[in-house]
XYZ file of C-alpha atoms in Angstrom:
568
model
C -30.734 -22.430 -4.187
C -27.653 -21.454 -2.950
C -24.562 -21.966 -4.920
C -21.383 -23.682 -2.734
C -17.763 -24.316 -4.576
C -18.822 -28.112 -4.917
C -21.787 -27.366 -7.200
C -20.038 -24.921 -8.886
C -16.896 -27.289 -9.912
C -19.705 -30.455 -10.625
C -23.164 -29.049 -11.622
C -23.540 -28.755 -15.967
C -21.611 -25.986 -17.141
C -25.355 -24.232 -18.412
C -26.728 -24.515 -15.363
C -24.449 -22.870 -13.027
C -24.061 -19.886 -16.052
C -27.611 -19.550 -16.211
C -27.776 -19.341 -12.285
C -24.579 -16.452 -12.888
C -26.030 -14.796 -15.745
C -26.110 -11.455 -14.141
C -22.789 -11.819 -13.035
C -21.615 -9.604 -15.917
C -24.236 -7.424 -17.515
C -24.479 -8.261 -21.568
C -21.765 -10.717 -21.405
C -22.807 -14.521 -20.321
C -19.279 -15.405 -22.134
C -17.348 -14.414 -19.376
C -19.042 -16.735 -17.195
C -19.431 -19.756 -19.991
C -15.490 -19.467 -20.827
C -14.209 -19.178 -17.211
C -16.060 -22.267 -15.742
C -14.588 -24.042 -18.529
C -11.303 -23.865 -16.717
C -12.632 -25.800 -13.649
C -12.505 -27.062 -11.228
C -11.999 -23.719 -8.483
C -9.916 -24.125 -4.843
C -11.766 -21.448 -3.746
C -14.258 -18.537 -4.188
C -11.551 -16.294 -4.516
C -10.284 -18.432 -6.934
C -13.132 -18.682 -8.932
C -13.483 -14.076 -8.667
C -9.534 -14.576 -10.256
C -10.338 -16.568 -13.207
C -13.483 -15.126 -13.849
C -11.140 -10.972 -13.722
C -8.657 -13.096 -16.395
C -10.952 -14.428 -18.692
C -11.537 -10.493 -19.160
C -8.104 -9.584 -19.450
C -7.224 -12.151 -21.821
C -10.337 -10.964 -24.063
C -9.615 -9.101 -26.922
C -10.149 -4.788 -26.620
C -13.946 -4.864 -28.267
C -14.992 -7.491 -26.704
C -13.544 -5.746 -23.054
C -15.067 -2.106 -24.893
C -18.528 -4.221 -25.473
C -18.497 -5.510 -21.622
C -18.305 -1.979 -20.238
C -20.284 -0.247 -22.844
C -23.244 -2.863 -21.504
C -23.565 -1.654 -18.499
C -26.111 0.611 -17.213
C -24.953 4.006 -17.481
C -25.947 5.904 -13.776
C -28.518 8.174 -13.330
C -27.960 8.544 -9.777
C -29.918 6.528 -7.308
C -33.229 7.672 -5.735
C -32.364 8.586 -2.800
C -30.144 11.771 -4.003
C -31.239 15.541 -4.403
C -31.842 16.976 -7.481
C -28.669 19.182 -7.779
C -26.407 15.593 -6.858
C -28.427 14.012 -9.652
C -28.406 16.222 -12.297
C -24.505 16.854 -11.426
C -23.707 12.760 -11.692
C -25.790 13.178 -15.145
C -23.470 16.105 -16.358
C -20.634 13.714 -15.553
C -21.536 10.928 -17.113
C -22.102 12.937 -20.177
C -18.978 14.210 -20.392
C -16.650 10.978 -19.213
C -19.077 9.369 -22.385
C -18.446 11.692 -24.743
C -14.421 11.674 -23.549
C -13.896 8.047 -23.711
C -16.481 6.550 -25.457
C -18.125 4.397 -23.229
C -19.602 4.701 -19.130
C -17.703 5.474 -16.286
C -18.251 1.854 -14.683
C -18.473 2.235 -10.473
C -19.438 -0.112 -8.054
C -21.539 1.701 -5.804
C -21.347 -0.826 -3.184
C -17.991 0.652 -2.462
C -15.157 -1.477 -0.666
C -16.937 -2.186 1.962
C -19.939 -2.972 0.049
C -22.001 -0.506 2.564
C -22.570 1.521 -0.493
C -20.621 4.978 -1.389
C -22.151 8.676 -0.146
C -23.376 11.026 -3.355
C -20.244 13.001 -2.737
C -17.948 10.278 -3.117
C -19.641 9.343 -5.975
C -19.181 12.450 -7.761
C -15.844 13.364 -6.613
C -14.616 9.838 -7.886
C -16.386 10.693 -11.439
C -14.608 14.170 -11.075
C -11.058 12.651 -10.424
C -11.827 9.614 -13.408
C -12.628 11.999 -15.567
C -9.240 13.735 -16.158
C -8.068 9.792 -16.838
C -6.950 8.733 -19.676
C -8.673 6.226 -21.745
C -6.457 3.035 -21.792
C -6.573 3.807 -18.072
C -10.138 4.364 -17.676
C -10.983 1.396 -19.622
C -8.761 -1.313 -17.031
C -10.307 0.862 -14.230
C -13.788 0.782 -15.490
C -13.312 -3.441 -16.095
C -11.519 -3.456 -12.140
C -15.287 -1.789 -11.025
C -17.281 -4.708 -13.195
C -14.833 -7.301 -11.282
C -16.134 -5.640 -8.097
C -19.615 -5.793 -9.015
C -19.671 -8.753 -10.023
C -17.589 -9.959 -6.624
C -19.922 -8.425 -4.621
C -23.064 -10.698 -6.639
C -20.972 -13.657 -6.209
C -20.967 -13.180 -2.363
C -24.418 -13.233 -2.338
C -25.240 -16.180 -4.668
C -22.930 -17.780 -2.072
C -24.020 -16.557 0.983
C -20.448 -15.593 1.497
C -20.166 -12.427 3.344
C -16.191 -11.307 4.236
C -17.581 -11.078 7.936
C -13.945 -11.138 9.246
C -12.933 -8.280 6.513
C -15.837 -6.209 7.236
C -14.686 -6.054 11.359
C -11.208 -5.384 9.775
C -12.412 -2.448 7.703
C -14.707 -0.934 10.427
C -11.561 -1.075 12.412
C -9.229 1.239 9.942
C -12.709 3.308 9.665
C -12.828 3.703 13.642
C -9.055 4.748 14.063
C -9.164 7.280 11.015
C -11.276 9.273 13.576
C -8.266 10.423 14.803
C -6.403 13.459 12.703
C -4.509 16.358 13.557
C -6.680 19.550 13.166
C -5.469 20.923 9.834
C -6.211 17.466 8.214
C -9.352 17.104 10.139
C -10.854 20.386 9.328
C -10.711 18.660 5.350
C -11.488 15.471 6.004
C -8.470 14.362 5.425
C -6.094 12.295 8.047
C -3.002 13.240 8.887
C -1.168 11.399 12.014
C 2.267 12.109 13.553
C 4.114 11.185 16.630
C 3.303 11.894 19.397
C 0.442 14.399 18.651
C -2.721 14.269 20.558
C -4.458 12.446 17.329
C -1.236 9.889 18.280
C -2.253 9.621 21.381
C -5.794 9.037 21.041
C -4.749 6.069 18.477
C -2.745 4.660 20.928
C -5.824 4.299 23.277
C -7.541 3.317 21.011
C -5.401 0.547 19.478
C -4.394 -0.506 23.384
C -8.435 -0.661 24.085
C -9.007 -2.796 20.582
C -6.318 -5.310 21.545
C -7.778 -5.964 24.958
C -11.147 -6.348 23.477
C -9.684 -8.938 21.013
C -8.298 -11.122 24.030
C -4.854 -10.197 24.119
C -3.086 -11.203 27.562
C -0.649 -8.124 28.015
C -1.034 -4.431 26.284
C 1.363 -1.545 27.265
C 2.925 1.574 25.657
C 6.824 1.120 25.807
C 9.365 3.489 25.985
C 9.201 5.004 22.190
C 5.196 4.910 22.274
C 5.046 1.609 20.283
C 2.190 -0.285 21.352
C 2.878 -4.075 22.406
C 0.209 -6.462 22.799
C 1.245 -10.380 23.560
C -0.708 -13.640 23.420
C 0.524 -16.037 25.639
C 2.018 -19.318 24.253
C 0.309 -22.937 25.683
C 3.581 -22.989 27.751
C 5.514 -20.425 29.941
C 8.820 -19.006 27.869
C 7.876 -20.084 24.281
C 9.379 -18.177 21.626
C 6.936 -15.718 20.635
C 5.998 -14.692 16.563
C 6.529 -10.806 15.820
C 4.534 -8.898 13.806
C 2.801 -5.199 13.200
C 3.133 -2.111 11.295
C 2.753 1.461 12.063
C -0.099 3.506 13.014
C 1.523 6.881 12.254
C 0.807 8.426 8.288
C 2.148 10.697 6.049
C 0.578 13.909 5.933
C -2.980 14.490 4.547
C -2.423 9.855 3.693
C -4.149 7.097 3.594
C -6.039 4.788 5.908
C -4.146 1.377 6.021
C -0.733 2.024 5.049
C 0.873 0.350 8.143
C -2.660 -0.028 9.757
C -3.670 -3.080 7.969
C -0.268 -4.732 9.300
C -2.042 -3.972 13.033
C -4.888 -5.403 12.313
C -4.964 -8.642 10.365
C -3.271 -10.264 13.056
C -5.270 -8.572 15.699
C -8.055 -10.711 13.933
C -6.561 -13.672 14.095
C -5.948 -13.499 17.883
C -9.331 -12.507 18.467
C -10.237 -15.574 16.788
C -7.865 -17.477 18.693
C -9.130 -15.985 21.656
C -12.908 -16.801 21.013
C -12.098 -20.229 20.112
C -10.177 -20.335 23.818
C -6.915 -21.998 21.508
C -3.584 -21.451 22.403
C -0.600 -21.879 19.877
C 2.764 -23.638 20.840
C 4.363 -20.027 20.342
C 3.312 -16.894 21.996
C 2.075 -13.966 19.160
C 3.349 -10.569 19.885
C 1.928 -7.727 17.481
C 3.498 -4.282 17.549
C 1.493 -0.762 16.571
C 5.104 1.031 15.600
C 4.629 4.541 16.542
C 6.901 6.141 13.922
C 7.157 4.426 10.478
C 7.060 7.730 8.625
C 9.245 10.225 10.034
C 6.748 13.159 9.411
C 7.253 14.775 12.369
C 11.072 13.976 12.587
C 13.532 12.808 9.973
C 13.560 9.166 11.996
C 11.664 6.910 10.312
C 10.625 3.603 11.332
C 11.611 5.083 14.769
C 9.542 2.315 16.372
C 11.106 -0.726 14.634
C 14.747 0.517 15.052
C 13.815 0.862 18.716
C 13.134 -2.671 18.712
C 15.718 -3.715 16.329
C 18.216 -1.960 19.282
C 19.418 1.080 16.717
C 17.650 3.708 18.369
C 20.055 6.300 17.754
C 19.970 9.024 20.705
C 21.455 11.939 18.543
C 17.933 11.791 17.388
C 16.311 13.522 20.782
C 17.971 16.584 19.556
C 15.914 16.795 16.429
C 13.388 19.767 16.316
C 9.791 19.633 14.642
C 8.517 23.018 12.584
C 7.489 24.556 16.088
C 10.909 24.125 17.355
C 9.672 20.961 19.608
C 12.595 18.683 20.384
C 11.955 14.983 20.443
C 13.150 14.360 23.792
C 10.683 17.563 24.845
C 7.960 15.655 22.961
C 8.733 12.028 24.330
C 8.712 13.336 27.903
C 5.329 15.062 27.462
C 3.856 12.145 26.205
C 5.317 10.809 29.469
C 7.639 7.959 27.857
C 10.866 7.095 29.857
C 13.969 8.041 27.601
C 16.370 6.406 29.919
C 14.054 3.123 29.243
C 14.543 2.809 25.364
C 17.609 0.924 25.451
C 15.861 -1.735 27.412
C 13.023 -2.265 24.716
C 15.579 -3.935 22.113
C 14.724 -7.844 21.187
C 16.710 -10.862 22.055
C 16.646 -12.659 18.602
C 16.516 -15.772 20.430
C 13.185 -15.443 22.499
C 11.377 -14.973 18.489
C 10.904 -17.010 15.748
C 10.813 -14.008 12.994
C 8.870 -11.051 11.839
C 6.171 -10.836 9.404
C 4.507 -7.882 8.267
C 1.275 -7.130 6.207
C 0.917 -4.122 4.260
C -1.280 -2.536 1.467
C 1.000 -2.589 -1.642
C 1.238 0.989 -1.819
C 1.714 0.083 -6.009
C -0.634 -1.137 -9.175
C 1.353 -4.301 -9.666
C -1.387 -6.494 -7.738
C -4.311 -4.757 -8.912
C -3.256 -5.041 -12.470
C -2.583 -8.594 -11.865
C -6.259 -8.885 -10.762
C -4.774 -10.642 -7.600
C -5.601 -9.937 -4.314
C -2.438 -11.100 -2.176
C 1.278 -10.734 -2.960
C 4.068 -12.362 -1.758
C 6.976 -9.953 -1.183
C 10.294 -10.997 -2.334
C 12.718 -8.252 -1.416
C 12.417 -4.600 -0.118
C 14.379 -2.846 -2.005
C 17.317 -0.737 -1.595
C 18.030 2.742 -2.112
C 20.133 5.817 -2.900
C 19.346 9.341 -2.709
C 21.355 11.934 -3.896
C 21.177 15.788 -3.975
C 23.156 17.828 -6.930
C 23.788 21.444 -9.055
C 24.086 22.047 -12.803
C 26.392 25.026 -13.037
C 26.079 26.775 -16.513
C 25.489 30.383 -17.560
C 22.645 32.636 -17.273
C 22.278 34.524 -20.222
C 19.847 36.231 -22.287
C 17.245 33.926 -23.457
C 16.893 36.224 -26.854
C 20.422 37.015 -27.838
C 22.019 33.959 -26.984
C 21.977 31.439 -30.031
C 20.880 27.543 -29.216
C 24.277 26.562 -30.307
C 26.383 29.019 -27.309
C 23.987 27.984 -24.718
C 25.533 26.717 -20.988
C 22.038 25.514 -20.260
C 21.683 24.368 -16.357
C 18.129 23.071 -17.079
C 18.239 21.005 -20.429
C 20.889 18.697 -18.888
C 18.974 18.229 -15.924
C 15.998 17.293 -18.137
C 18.663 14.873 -20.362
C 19.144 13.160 -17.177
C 16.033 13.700 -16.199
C 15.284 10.850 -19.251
C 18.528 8.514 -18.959
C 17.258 7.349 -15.559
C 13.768 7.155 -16.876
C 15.059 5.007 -20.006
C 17.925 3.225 -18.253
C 16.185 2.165 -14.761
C 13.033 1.237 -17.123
C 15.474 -1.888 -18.975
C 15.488 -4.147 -15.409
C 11.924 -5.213 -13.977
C 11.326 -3.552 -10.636
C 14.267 -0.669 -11.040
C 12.845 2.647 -10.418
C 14.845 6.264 -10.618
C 13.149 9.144 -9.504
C 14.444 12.833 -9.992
C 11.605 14.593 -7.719
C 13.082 17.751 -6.872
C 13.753 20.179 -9.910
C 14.433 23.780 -9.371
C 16.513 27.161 -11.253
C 17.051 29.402 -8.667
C 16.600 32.684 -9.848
C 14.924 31.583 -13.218
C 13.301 33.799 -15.379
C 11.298 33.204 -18.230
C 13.883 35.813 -20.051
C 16.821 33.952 -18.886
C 18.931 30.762 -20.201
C 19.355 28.422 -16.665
C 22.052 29.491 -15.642
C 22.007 26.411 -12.565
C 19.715 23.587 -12.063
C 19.100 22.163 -8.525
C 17.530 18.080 -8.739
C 17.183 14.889 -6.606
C 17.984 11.352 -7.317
C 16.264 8.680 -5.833
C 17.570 5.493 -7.067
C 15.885 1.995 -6.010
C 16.270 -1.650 -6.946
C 15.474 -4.895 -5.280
C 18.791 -5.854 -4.810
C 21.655 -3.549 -3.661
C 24.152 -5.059 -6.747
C 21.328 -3.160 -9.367
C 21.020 -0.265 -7.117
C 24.944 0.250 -7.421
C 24.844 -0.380 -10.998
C 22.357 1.908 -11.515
C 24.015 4.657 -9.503
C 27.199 4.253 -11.220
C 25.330 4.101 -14.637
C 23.879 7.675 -13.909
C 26.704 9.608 -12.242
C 28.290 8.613 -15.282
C 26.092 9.598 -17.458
C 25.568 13.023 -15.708
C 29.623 13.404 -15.899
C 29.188 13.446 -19.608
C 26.265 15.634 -20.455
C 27.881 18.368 -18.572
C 31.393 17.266 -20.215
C 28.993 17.737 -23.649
C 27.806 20.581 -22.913
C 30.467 22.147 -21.211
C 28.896 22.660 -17.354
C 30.081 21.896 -13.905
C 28.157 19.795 -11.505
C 28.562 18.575 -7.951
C 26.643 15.681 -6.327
C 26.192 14.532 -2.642
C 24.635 11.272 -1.409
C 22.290 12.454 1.635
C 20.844 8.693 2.138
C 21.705 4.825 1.650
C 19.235 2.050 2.251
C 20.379 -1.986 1.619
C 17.978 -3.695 0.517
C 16.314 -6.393 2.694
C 15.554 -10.092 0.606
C 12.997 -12.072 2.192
C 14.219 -15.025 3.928
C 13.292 -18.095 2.181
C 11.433 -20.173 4.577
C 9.365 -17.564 5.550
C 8.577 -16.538 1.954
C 7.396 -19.878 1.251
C 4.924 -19.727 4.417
C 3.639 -16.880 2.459
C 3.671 -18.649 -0.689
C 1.674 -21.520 1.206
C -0.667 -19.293 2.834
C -1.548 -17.677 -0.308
C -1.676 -21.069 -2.355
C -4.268 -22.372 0.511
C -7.018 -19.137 -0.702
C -6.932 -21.245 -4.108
C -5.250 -18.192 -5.564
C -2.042 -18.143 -7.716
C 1.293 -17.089 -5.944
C 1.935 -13.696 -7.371
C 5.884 -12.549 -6.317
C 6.787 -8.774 -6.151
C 9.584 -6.760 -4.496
C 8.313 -3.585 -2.789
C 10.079 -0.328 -3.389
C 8.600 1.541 -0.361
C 10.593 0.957 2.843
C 8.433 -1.025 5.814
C 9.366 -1.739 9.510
C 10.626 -4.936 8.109
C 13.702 -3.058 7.164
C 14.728 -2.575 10.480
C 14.006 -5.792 11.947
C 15.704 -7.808 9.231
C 18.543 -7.842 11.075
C 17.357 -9.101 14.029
C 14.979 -11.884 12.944
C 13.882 -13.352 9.556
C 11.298 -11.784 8.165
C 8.696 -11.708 5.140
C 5.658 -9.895 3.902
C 2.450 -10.162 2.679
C 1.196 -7.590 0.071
C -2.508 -6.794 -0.302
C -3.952 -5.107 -3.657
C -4.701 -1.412 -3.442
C -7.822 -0.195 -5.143
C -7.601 3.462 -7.461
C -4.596 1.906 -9.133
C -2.446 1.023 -6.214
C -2.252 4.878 -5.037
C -0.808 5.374 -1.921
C -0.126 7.922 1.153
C -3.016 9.550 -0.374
C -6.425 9.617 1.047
C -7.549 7.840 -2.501
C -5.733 4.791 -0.632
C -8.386 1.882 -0.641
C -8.879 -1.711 -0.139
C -12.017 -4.078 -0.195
C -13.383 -5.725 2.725
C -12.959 -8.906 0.658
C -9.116 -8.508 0.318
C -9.082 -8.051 4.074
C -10.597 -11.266 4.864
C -8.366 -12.781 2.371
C -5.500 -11.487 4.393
C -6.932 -12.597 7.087
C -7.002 -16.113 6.435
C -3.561 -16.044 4.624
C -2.239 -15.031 7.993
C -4.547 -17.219 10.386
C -2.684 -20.233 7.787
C 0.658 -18.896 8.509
C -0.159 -19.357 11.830
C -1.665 -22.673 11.556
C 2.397 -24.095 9.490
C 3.610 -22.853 12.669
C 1.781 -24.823 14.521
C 2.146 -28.105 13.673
């Protein structure tokens, strides 16, 4: 019989186990203890109590849920060499950490994962470490058992799955150096641009959107009509442009969540007392230029015209390359919103960090983007001898780089959601001979407010005035970039909050430290965001960048709810 959320919250506690019992291989406690916390909202609530009974376990009894599992031998279907090379593996992740490399096979999609995915992921999971590799092998068991559940319930993420073939159709599209690796790799105004363009425009009209066009910076703009003529209209979107040799739905999956929903709409034949208007921002990155979130700034009426001039590594101006792609320059200033014809912006967007999936939660609700300072600087010492000179005489460029190098990682590390980044670390002319006699570096400074960026700043320019005071050196220090940060506005946040709270899932809060389009439009409109977990530890701009179909449909609905508060 199939299971529904009513039996589960009413029928005996042994019976539904014993209908679960495969849920988790070895361990019918996980099930017996979670449904003692009924009754479940939702599904999804029941997958996230079911993930925190396992967190809250104690290690041996997490070490004796993974070590019950079936170690793989590789399935059937594969060769001989693929087989015997997934045995090898397994082998060696055992004998490293103890216990099997856990892996839903069934993938994100639940489609199931190619041999050479499968081997590449044991591969890259095998130079893990093991407190690591442990919470990753549990997040794989959570998966596995997810994808059981959805069968027991008959509860396929049918919306999610048309969201992921959707990131999987678009991904076709990759410059030729990226594409020759498999890898995708998307700038403005490229031909791969191009072709996502058509094919976003083509997607949107096949979802029932009323108007679709290309404006003047290559954004594309899609609108639903409103029940009545000259309703205010709901913004939304992300970027379709990535970082070289990234990820699939950075930006992407803030295109297409709402493109569901209006092709829901649209089926249903419903209109909504405001008008939806989603936006594919061409340029979020600024790979090809130094302009990022080109498209939203457009918008957001701070396109800044010195930026035609710029030149790309073949010496290809932007207006050259806007004018090819035959967009109107002249027409860019006309493209900037009147706040009044909008209610606000939201945006949806992979978390790009682990905080969700260590949380076991699916959906975040994003507090604050944070802001940020970057700063390029010089050690000046002396280059001398590394043999002769004694440790005590040493004018060493390098070792107060690194001493800074671990104030900012101990200092920003004391206030949740503070994050200082030295990146760039170079000794021009170095030698392994030598003493450093100069130290180039980066700061990138970050916080979700801009009162804890400044205080961080001014916590580690001072601090880099006194090492070099210490240890007798000269420095200099230039800020090349300065972001405010951009707080959620309150109402909107608790839309989110609501949305989320409808999934029967917990309201998990998080600032993000990447920038978004939502940046730019904050000070237009108000705006908030929706996170959704990453898979692979929240990495991001990566082509390890992953999310489940499931998390999509969750998103989905989050945003079809948002939609639905508007309404009324």
């Amino acid at each position: 019989m199939t299971l529904t959320l009513q039996r589960l919250n009413t029928d005996p506690v042994h019976q539904v186990a014993s209908e679960l019992d495969s849920l988790y291989e070895g361990a019918p406690w996980v099930v017996r203890d979670t449904l003692s916390t009924r009754p479940f909202r939702s599904l999804a609530g029941f997958k996230y109590a079911l993930a925190n009974t396992v967190t809250s376990a104690s290690r041996a009894a997490q070490l004796a849920l993974v070590q019950a599992h079936t170690t793989l031998a590789g399935p059937s279907e594969w060769n001989a060499d693929q087989a015997a090379r997934i045995r090898r593996l397994q082998a060696a992740y055992l004998e490293k950490f103890g216990f099997p490399c856990v892996l839903a096979l069934a993938g994100p999609r639940g489609t199931g994962l190619a041999p050479t995915e499968v081997i590449a992921t044991h591969e890259r999971r095998l130079r893990g470490h093991v407190g690591g590799e442990l919470a990753e092998c549990l997040r794989n068991l959570h998966r596995i058992a997810e994808l059981r559940l959805n069968a027991a319930f008959d509860s396929p993420p049918s919306l999610g799955n048309q969201v992921w073939d959707w990131h999987e159709d678009l991904a076709r599209f990759s410059e030729p150096d990226a594409a020759a690796k498999g890898q995708l790799t998307v700038t403005y105004l490229t031909p791969a641009h191009r072709a996502c363009k058509q094919s976003l425009s083509l997607t949107f009209r096949n979802c029932g959107f009323d108007e679709v066009h290309v404006d003047a910076v290559g954004n594309v703009v899609a609108r639903y009509r409103a029940q009545t003529a000259h309703a205010p209209a709901l913004l939304t979107g992300s970027h379709f442009d990535t970082v070289h040799h990234g990820g699939k739905y950075a930006g992407r999956l803030g295109i297409f969540v709402p493109a569901m929903c209006v092709q829901q709409l649209a089926r249903q034949g419903r209109r909504l007392p405001f008008a939806i208007e989603l936006v594919a921002f061409a340029d979020g990155e600024g790979q090809r230029y130094q302009t990022s979130f080109l498209g939203s700034s457009a918008l957001a009426g701070r396109f800044s015209y010195g930026w035609l001039a710029q030149r790309d590594a073949d010496r290809i101006s932007m207006r050259d390359a806007m004018e090819h792609a035959g967009l109107m320059v002249d027409d860019i200033a006309g493209i900037a919103r009147n706040p009044r014809d909008y209610l606000g912006f939201v945006e949806v967007h992979i978390e790009q960090g682990p905080l969700l999936n260590r949380l076991n939660a699916p959906l975040g609700v994003v507090t604050s983007i944070s802001g940020g300072v970057r700063y390029l600087g010089a050690i000046e010492g002396v280059a001398r001898h590394a043999g002769t000179t004694p440790m005590d005489q040493r004018r060493d460029a390098a070792a107060a780089a690194a001493e800074l190098l671990l104030y900012v990682e101990r200092h920003a590390a004391q206030t949740p959601h503070v994050v200082g980044t030295m990146g760039l670390l170079q000794v021009p002319g170095g030698s392994i001979k030598l003493v450093p006699g100069r130290c180039e570096f980066s700061l990138d400074l970050r916080a979700p407010s801009d009162g804890q960026r400044d205080a961080l700043a001014h916590d580690v320019l001072a601090e880099l005035a006194a090492i070099c005071q210490r240890r007798n050196l000269e420095y200099s220090i230039k800020e090349t970039a300065r972001v405010n940060a951009a707080a959620s506005d309150p109402i909107w946040q608790q839309r989110w909050e609501e949305a989320v709270a409808a999934q029967g899932l917990p309201v998990q809060h998080l600032p993000s430290g990447a920038g978004h389009d939502a940046v730019k439009l904050h000070s237009l409109l108000p705006q908030a965001m929706l996170f959704v977990r990453g898979q692979n530890e929240g990495i991001s701009h990566s082509p390890l960048e992953s999310t489940t179909s499931d998390d999509m449909q969750l998103a989905v609905q989050a945003f079809a709810r948002l939609l639905e508060q508007l309404a009324l």
